[in-house]
Tab-separated table of C-alpha atoms in Angstrom:
chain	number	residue	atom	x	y	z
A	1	UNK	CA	12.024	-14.208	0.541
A	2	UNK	CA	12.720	-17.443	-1.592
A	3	UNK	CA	11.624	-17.107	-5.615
A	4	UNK	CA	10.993	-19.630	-7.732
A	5	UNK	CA	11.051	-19.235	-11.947
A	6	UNK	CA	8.590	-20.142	-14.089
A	7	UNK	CA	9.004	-20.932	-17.633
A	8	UNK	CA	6.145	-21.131	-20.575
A	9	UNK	CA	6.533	-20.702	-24.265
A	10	UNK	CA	5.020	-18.244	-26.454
A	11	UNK	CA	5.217	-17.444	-30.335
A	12	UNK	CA	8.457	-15.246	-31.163
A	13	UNK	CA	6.388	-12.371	-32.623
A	14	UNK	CA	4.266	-12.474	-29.225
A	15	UNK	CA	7.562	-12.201	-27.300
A	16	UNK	CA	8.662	-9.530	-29.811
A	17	UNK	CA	5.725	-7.196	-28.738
A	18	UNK	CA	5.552	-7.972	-24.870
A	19	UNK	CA	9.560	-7.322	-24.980
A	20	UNK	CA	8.610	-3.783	-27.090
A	21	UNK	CA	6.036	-3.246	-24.580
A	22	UNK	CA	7.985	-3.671	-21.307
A	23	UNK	CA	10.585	-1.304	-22.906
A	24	UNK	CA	8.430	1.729	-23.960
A	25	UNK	CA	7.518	0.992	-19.931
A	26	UNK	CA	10.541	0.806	-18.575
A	27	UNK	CA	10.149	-2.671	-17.238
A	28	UNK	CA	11.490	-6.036	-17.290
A	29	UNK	CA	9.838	-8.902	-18.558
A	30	UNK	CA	9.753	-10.161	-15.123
A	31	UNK	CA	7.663	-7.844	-13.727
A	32	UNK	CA	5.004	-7.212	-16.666
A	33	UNK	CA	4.529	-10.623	-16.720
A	34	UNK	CA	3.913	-10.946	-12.589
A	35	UNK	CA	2.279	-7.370	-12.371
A	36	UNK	CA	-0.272	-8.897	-15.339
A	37	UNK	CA	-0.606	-12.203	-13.217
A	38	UNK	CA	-1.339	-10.376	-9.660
A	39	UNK	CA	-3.941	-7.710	-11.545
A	40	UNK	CA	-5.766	-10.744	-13.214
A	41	UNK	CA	-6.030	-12.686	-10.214
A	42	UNK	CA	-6.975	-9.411	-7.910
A	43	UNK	CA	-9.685	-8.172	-10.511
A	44	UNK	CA	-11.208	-12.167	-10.434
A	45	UNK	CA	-11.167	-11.688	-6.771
A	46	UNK	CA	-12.795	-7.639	-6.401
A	47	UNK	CA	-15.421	-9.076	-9.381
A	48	UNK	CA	-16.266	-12.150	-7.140
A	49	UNK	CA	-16.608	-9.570	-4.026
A	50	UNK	CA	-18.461	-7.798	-6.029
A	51	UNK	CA	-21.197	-10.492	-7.064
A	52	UNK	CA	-21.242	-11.691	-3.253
A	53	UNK	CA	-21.962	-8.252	-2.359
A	54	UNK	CA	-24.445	-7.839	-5.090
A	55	UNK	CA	-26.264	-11.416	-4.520
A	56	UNK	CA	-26.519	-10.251	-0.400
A	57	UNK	CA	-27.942	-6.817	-1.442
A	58	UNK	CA	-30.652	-8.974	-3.256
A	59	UNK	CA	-31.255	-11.260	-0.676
A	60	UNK	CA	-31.413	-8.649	1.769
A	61	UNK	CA	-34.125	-6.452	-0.320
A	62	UNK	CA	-31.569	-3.343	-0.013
A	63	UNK	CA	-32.445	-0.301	-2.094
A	64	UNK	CA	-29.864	1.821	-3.968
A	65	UNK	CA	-30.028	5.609	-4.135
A	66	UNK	CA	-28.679	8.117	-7.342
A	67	UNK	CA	-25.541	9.842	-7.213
A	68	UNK	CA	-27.722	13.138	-6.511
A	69	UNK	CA	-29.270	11.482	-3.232
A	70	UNK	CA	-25.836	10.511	-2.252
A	71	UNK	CA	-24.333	13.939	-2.675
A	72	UNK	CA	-27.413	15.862	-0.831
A	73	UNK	CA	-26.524	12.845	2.671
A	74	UNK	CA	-23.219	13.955	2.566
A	75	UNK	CA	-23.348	17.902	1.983
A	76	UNK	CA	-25.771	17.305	5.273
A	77	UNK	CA	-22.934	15.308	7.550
């Protein structure tokens, strides 16, 4: 797999704390800074699915049931 780098400034003490940060993890700053990237971008795209599905459930007049009407379906399956 081919990688390319990326380079973007930040303030010193900013770099101070993400470099204290990805020690006390045990990571590089590679990877905080990617793993932060990929959950941004994947919690954008579950909060979009999310609306869709909410907007649909609307359109489609759906009805929600509690927790307790849940749990008394599936003790019965």
């Amino acid at each position: 797999m081919s990688q390319s780098t990326i380079t973007f400034r930040i303030p010193d003490e900013e770099k101070e704390l993400v470099a204290e940060y990805a020690k006390a993890h045990n990571s590089s700053l590679t990877e905080l800074y990617r793993n932060a990237v990929l959950d941004k971008i994947e919690d954008e795209i579950d909060l979009n699915t999310l609306r869709k599905a909410m907007k649909d459930s609307k359109i489609k007049k759906e009805v929600g049931i509690s927790q307790d009407e849940m749990e008394k379906l599936l003790d019965e399956v």
